[in-house]
Coordinates of C-alpha atoms in Angstrom, one line a residue:
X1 CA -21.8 13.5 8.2
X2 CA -18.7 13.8 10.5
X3 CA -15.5 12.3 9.1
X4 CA -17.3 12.8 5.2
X5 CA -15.5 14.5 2.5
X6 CA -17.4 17.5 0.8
X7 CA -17.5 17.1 -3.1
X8 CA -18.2 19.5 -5.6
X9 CA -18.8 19.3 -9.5
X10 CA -15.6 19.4 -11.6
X11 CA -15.2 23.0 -12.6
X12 CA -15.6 22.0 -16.3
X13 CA -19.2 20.4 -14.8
X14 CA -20.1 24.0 -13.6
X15 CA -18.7 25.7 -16.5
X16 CA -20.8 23.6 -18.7
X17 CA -24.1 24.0 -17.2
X18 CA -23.6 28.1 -16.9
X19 CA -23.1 28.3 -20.8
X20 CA -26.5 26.2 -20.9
X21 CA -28.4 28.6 -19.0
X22 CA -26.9 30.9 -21.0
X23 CA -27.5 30.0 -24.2
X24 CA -31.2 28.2 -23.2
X25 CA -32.4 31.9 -21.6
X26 CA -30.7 33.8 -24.9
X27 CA -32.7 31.4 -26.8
X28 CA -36.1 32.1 -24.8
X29 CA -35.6 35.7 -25.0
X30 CA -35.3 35.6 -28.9
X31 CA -38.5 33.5 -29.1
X32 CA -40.2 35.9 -26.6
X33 CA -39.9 39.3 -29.9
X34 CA -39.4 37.0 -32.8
X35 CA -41.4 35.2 -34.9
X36 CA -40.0 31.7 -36.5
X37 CA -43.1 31.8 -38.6
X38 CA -42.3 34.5 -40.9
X39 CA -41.9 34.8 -44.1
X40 CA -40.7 37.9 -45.9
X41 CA -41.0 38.3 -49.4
X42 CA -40.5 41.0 -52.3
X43 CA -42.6 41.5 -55.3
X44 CA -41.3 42.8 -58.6
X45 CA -39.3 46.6 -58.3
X46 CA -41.6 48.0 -61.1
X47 CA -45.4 47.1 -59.3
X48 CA -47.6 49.8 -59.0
X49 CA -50.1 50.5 -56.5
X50 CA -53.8 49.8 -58.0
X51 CA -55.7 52.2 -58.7
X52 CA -58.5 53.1 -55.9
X53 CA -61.9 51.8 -57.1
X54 CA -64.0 54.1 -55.5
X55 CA -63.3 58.2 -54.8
X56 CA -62.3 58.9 -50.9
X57 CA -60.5 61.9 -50.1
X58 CA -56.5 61.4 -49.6
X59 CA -57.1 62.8 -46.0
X60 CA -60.2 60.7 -45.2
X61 CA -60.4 57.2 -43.9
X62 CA -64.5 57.0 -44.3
X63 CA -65.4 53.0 -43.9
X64 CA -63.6 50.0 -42.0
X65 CA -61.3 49.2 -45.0
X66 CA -61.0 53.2 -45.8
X67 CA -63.0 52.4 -48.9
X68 CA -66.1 49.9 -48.5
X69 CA -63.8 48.1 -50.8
X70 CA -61.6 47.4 -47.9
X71 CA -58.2 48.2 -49.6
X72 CA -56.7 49.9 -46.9
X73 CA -55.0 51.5 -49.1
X74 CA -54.1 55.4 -48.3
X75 CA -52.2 57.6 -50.6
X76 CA -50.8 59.9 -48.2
X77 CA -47.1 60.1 -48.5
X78 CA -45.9 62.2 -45.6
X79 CA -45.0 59.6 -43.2
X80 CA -42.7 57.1 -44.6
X81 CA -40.4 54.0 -43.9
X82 CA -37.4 56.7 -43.3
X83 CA -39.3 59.1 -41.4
X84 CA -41.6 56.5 -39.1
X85 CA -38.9 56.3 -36.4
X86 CA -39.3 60.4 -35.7
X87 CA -43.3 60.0 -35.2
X88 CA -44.1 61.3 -31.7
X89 CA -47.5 61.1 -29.9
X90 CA -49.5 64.3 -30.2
X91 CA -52.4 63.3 -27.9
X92 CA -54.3 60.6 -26.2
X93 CA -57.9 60.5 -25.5
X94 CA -59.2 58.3 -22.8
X95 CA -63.2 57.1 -23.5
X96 CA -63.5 56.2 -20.3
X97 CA -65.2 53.0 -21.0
X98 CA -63.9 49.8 -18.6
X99 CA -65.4 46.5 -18.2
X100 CA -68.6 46.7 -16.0
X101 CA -69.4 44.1 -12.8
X102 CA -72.3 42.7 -15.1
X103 CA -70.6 42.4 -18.2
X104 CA -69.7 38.9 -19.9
X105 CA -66.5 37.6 -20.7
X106 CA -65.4 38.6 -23.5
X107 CA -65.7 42.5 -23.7
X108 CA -63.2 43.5 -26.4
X109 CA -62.1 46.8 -28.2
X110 CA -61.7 45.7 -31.7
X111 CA -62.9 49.4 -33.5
X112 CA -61.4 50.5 -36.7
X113 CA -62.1 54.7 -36.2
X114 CA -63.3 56.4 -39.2
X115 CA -62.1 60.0 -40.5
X116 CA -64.1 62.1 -42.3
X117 CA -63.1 66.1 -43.0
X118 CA -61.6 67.2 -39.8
X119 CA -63.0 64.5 -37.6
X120 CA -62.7 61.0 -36.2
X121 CA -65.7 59.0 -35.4
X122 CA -65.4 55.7 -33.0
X123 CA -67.0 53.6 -30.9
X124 CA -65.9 52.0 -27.6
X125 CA -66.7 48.4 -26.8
X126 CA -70.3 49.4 -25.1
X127 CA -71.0 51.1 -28.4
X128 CA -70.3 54.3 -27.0
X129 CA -70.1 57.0 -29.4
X130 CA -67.1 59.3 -29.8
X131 CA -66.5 62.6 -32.5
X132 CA -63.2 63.4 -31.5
X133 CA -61.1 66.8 -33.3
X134 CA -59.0 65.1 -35.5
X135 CA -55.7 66.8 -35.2
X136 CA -56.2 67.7 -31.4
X137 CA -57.7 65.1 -30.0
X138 CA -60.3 67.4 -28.3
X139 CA -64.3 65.7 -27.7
X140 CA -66.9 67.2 -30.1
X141 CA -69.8 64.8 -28.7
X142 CA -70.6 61.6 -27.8
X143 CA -73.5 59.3 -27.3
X144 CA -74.1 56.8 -25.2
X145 CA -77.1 54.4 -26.6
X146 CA -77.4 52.7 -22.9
X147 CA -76.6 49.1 -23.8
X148 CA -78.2 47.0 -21.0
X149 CA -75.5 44.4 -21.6
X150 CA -75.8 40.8 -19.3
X151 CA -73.5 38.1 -18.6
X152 CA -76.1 36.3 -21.0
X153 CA -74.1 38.0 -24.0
X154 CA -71.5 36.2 -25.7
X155 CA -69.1 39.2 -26.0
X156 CA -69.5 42.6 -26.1
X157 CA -67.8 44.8 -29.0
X158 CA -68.1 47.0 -31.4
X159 CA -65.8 47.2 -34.6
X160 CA -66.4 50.2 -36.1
X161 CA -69.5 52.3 -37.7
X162 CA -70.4 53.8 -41.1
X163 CA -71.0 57.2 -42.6
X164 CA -73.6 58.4 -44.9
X165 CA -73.6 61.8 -47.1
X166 CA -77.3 62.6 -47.8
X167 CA -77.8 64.8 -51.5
X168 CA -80.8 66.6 -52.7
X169 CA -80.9 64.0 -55.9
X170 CA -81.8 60.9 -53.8
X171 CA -83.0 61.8 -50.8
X172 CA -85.9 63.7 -49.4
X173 CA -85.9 67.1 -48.4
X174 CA -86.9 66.6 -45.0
X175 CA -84.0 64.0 -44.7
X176 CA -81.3 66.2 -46.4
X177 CA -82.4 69.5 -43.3
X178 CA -82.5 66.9 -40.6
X179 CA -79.3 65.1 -41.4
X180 CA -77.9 65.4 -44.1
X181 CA -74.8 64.3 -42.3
X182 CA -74.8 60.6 -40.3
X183 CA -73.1 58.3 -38.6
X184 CA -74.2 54.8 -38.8
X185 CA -73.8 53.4 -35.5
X186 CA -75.4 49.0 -35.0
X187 CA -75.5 48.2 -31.5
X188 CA -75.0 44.7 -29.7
X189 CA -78.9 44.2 -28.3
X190 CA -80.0 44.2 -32.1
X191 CA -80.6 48.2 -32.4
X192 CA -79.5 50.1 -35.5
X193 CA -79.0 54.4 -34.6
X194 CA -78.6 57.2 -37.0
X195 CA -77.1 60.2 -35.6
X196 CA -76.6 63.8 -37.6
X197 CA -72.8 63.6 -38.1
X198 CA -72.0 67.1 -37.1
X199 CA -74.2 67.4 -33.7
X200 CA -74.7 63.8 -32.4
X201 CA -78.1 64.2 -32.3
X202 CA -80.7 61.6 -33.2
X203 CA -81.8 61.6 -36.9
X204 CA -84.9 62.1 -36.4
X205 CA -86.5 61.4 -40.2
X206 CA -85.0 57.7 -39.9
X207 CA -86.7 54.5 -38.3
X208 CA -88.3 55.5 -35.0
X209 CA -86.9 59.0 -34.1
X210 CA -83.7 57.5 -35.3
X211 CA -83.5 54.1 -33.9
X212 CA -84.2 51.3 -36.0
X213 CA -85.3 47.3 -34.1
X214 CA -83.0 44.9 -35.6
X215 CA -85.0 42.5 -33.2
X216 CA -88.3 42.5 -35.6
X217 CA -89.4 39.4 -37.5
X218 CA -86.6 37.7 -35.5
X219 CA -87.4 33.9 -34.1
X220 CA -86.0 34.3 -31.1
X221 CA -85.6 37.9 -29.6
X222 CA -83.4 37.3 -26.2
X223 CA -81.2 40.4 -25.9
X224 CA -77.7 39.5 -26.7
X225 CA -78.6 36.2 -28.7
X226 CA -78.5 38.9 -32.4
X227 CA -75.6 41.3 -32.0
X228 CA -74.4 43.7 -34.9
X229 CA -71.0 44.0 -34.0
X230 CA -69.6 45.1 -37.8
X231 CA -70.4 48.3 -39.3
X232 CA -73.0 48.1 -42.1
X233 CA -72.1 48.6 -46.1
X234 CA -73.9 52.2 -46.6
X235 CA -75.1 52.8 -50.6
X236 CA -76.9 55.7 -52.3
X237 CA -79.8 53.9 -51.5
X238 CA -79.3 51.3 -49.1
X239 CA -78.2 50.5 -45.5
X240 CA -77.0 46.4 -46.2
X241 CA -76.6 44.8 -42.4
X242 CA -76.0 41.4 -40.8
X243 CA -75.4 40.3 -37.8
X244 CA -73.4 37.7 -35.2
X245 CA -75.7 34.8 -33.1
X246 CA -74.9 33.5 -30.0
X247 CA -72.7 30.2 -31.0
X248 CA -72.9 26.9 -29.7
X249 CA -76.0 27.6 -26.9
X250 CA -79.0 26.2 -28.7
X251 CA -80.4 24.9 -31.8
X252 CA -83.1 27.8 -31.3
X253 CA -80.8 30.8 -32.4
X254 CA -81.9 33.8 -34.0
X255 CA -81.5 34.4 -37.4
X256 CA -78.5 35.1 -39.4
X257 CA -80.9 36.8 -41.5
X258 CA -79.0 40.0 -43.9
X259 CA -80.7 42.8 -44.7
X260 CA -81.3 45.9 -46.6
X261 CA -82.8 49.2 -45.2
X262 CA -83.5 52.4 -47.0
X263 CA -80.3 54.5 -46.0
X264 CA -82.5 57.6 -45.5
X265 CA -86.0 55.9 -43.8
X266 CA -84.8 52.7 -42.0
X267 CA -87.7 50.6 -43.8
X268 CA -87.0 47.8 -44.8
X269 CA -86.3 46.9 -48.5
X270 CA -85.2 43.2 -48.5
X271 CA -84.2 40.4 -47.0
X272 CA -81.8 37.4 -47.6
X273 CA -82.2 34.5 -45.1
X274 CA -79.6 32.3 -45.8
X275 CA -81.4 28.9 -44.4
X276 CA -84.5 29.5 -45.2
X277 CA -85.9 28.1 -48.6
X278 CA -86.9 31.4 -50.4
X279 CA -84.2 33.4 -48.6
X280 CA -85.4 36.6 -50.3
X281 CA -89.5 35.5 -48.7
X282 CA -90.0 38.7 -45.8
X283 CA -92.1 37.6 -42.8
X284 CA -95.7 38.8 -41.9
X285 CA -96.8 39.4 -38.5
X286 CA -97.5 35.8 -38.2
X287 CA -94.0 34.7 -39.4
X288 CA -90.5 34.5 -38.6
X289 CA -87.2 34.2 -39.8
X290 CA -85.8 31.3 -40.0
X291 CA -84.3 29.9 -37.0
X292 CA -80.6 29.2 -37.1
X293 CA -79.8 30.4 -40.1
X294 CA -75.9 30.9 -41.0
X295 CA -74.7 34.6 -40.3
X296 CA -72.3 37.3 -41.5
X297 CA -70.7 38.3 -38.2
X298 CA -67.6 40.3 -40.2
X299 CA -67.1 43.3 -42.1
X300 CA -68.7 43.2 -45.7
X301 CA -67.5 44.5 -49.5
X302 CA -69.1 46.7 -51.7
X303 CA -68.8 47.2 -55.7
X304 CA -71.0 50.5 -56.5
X305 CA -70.5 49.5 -60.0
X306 CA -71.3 46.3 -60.0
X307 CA -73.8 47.0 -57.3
X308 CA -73.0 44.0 -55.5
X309 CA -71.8 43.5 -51.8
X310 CA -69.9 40.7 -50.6
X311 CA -70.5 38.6 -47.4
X312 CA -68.4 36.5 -45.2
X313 CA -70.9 34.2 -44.1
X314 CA -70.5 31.4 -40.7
X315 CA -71.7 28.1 -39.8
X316 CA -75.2 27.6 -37.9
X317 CA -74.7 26.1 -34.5
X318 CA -73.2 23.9 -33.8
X319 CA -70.3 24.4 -34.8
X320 CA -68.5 21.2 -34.6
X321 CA -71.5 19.3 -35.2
X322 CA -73.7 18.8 -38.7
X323 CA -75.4 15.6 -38.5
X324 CA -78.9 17.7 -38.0
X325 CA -78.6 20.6 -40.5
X326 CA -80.9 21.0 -43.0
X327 CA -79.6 21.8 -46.8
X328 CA -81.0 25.3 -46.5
X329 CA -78.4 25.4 -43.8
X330 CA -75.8 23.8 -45.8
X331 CA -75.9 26.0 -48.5
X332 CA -74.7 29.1 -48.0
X333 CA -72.4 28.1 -45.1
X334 CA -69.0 29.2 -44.4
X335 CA -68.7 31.0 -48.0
X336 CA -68.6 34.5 -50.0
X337 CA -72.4 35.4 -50.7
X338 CA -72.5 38.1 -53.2
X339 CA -75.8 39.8 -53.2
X340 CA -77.6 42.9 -55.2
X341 CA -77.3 45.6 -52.9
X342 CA -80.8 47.5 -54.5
X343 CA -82.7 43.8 -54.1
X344 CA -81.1 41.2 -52.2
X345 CA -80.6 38.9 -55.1
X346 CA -78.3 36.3 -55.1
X347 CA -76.1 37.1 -57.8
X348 CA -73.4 34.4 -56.7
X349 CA -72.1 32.2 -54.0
X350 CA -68.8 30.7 -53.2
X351 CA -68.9 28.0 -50.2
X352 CA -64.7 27.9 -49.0
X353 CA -65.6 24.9 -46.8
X354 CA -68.1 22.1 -47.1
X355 CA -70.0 20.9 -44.3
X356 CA -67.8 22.7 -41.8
X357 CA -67.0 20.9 -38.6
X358 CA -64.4 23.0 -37.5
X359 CA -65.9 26.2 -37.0
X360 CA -64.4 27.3 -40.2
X361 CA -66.3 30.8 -41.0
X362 CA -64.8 33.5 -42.9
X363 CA -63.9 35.6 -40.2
X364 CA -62.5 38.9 -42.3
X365 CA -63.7 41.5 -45.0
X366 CA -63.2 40.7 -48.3
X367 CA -60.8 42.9 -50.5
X368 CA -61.5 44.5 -54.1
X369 CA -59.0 44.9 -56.5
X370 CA -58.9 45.3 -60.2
X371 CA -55.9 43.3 -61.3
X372 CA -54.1 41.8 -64.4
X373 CA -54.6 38.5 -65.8
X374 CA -53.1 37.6 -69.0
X375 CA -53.4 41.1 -70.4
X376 CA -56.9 41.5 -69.5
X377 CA -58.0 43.6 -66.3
X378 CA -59.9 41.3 -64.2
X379 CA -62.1 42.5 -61.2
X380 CA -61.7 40.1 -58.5
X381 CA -62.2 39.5 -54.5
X382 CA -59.6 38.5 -52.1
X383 CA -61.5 36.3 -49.7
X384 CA -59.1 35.7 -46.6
X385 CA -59.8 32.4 -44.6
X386 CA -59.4 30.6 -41.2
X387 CA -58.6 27.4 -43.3
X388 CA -55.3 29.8 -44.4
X389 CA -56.6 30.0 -47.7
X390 CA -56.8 32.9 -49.7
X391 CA -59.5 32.4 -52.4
X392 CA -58.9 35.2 -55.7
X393 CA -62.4 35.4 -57.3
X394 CA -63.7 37.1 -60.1
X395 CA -66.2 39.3 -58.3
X396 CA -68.3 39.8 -61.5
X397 CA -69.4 35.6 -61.2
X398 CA -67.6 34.3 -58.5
X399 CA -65.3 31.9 -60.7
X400 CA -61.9 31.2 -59.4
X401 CA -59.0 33.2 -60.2
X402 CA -56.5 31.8 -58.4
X403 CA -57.2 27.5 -58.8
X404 CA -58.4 26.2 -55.7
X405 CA -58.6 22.3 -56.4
X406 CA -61.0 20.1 -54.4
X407 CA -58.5 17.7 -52.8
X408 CA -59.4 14.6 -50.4
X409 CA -59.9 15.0 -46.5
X410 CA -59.8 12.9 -44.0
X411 CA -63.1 10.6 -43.1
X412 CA -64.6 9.2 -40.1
X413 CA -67.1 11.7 -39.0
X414 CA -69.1 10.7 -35.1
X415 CA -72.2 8.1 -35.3
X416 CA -74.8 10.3 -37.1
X417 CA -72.4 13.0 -39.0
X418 CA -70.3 12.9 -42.2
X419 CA -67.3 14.4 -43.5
X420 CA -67.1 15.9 -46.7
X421 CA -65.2 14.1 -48.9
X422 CA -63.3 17.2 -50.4
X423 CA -61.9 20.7 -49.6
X424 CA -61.0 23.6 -51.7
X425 CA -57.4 24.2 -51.4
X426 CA -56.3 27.6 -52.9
X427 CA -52.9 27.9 -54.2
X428 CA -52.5 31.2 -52.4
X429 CA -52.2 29.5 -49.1
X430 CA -50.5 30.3 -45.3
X431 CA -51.8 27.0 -44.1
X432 CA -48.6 25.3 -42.7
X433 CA -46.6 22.8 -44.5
X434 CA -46.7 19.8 -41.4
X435 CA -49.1 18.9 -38.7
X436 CA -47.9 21.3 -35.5
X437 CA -46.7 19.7 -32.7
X438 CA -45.7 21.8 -29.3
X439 CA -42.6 22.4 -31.0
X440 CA -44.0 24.8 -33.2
X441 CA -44.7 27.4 -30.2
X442 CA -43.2 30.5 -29.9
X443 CA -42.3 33.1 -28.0
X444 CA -43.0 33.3 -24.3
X445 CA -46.0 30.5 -24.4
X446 CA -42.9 28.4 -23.3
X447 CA -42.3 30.2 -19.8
X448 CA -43.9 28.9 -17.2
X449 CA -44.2 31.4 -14.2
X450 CA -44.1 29.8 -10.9
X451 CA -47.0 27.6 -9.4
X452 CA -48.7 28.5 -13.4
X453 CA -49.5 25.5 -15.2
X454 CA -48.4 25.4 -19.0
X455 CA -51.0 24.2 -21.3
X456 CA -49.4 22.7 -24.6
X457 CA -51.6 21.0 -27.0
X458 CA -52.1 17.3 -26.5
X459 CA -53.6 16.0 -29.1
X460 CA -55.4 16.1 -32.8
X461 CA -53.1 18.9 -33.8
X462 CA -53.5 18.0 -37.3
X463 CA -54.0 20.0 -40.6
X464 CA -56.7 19.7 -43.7
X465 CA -59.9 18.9 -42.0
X466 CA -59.5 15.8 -39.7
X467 CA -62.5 15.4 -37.4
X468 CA -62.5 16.8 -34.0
X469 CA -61.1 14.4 -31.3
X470 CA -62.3 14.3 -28.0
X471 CA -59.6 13.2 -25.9
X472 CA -60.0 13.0 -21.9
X473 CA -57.6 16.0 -20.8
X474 CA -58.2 18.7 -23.9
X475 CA -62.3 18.3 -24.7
X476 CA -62.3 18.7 -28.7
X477 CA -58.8 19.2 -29.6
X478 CA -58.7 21.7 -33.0
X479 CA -56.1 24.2 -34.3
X480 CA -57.4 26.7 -36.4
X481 CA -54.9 29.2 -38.4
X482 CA -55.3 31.5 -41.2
X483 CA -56.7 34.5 -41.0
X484 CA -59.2 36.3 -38.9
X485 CA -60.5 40.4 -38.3
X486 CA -58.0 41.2 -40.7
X487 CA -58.3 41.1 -44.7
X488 CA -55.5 41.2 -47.6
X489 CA -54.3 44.2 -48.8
X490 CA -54.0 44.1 -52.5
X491 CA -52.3 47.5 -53.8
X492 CA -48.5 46.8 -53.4
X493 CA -45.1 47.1 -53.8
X494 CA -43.5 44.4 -51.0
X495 CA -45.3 42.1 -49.7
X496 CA -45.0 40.7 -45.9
X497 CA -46.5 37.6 -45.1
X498 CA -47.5 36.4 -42.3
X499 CA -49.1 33.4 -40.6
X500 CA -50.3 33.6 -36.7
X501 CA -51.2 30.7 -35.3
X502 CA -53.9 32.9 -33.0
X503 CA -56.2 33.6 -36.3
X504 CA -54.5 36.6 -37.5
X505 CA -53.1 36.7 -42.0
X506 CA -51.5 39.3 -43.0
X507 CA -50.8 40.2 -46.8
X508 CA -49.7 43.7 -47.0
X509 CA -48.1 46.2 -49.6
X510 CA -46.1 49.5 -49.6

């Protein structure tokens, strides 16, 4: 280099690419704690909150959705949107409860606690029981139902449990002295426990000494292949429970049979087996439930007046494939079942996607809510979906509130499958307005660490139903949006709306 002038950029040059860095990290940052997706809305000044269908005590949060409506809804007016910013933590209980050596994958803590009176009842990802002082925090009991969990389980998890008040006028005397209290706890090997409210203690008047087998009838009874992960819809007479199935490992699954248990004995009242051809038929000891059926793995609804609960219901596996289902299978699929909580009627069915290729389930509780329409007050169901639809049904027959029109998909299913030739689109919709490209990421998915690879979708990111691609880098290439493990909240002033493209709707009011 001897004899060779050094050269540097023109300062303007330098300048130049400093404001760049600038202006490209203040531009990561923002994506990193904002969201370009969202869109805030107001409804009009002089909207009332609805009135709460069924009677929970201001204080009390008793079910998943506070009411087994799922409104969400509390009345309690001490903290508010001036007064938020001053809140300061007044305790912090630890369960304990960690991810074990032979657990699978997916362990998750997804629970919803429950208050009732001066307690909080919740359950830990191992379905480990906690009654916790509600104001300090402090342990009551717990109890620990020994889950034997295996990397054979698709997840571990436990989203909430339920609470029962047994009364003289329906329920035995024996049951009222034993526990007259309980807590409703399903557990992910297909076990159902009732446990006195007050002392933790085994209910001993219910099922076996207060364990109740999930597992019987069932086709196929591998631990971990039938997991109650939701809490069950408790009535004055009836325990209503379904249950998630192992996805995509077999054509031999269990059944995604529902079912209805007397809330103070555990037997067994009814059945509804969604692919089988007499769903309501109950086995012998010769016969099973039907194998493969579609299941209810989320939270469900219940109308005590109507005496009708409400059902998200899946797909049966596979998922992404339907060229061998039967129409037993078909027909209840990826839709709002409403069912007679005392019998296990069908009293209507509403199917949100047809022949679902795209693992399209309704992944969230249903919402009740009495509402207006044209002068007239209308009960109706708020049916939050992956597809970002929300369909508005009257939850008295299941006919549309809200239009959903079948519109056109796209065809050309694989050799041996078919697409449907129509969807329901609901006019209440978060499904985005354009295919998404990488462009539409946000946030901090853009930073790549490092010696990290950056995954950005590749191909097929399409909306409204196209088939799945198979493409030689990605596997099947889907998006999904919409809404999932959350639900629409009904009973509002302002409404925030918001569309995740990592399966989470939100529709809420203050």
């Amino acid at each position: 280099m001897s004899g060779a002038a050094c050269r540097f950029p023109p300062l303007g040059a330098v300048a130049g690419l400093v404001v760049a860095l600038l202006i490209s990290g203040g531009i990561l940052t923002w994506a990193g704690f904002n969201d370009p997706q969202e869109v805030n809305g107001t409804l009009s000044a002089d909207a009332t909150p609805a009135a709460p269908i069924s009677d929970v005590a201001d204080g009390d949060w008793s079910a998943y959705g506070r009411n087994q409506e799922g409104q969400r809804y509390s009345p309690l007016k001490q903290i508010n949107a001036d007064n938020v910013k001053n809140l300061k933590e007044a305790w912090v209980f630890r369960t304990g409860d960690l991810k074990q050596p032979n657990d699978p994958g997916e362990i998750t803590n997804e629970v919803t606690p429950i208050k009732v009176g001066d307690t909080l009842y919740l359950c830990t990802a191992h379905q480990r029981l906690f009654a916790l002082d509600a104001a300090t925090g402090k342990e009551k009991w717990h109890f620990d139902p020994q889950l034997n969990a295996d990397p054979s389980f698709q997840h571990v998890t436990c989203r909430g449990v339920s609470y029962h008040e047994a009364k003289a006028d329906n329920a035995p005397a024996d049951v009222v002295a034993d526990c007259p209290r309980r807590i409703i706890l399903p557990v992910n090997d297909g076990r159902l426990f009732a446990l006195n409210a007050e002392t933790g203690k085994l209910c001993e008047s219910f099922a076996n000494k207060g364990i109740l087998n999930l597992q019987t009838n069932m086709p196929v009874t591998t631990p971990g292949m039938y997991e109650p992960t939701s809490p069950p819809i408790i009535t004055d007479k009836t325990i209503v429970i379904a249950g998630a199935v192992t996805d995509n490992f077999s054509t031999r699954e269990p059944s995604g049979v529902i079912r209805g248990f007397d809330v103070n004995t555990g037997k067994l009242l009814w059945a509804f087996d969604p692919g089988a051809k007499d769903p309501n038929a109950i086995p012998d000891d010769e016969h099973h439930f039907t194998l493969n059926s579609p299941n209810s793995w989320a939270p469900a609804a219940y109308d005590a007046k109507l005496d009708l609960v409400y059902l998200p219901m899946g797909v049966t596996t596979p998922d992404i494939w339907g060229g061998n289902r039967t129409p037993e299978q078909e027909r209840y699929a990826s839709s709002i079942v409403a069912l007679n909580a005392t019998t296990g009627k069908l009293a209507w069915s509403y199917q949100t996607v047809h022949h679902d290729l795209w693992d399209m389930d309704m992944p969230s509780q249903p919402t009740l809510a009495d509402i207006d329409v044209n002068g007239k007050t209308v009960p109706v169901i708020y049916a939050p979906a992956k597809t970002g639809n929300i369909f508005v049904l009257d939850r008295r027959n299941g006919e549309l509130v809200v239009p959903a029109p079948e519109r056109p998909v796209p065809q050309g299913a694989a050799k041996g499958d078919y697409v449907a030739k129509t969807q329901p689109f609901s006019d209440l919709s978060f499904r985005p307005k354009k295919d998404l490209t990488g462009a539409d990421m946000w946030g901090r998915h853009h930073v790549r660490p490092a010696g990290v690879p950056r995954y950005l979708p590749s191909a097929a990111l399409r909306r409204d139903f196209h088939p799945a691609v198979r493409t030689r880098h990605a596997g099947i290439s889907r998006v999904t949006w919409g809404c999932s493990n959350g639900a629409a909240s009904p009973s509002i002033r302002t409404a925030r709306w918001r569309l995740l493209t990592q399966w989470r709707c939100r529709l809420s009011q203050n």
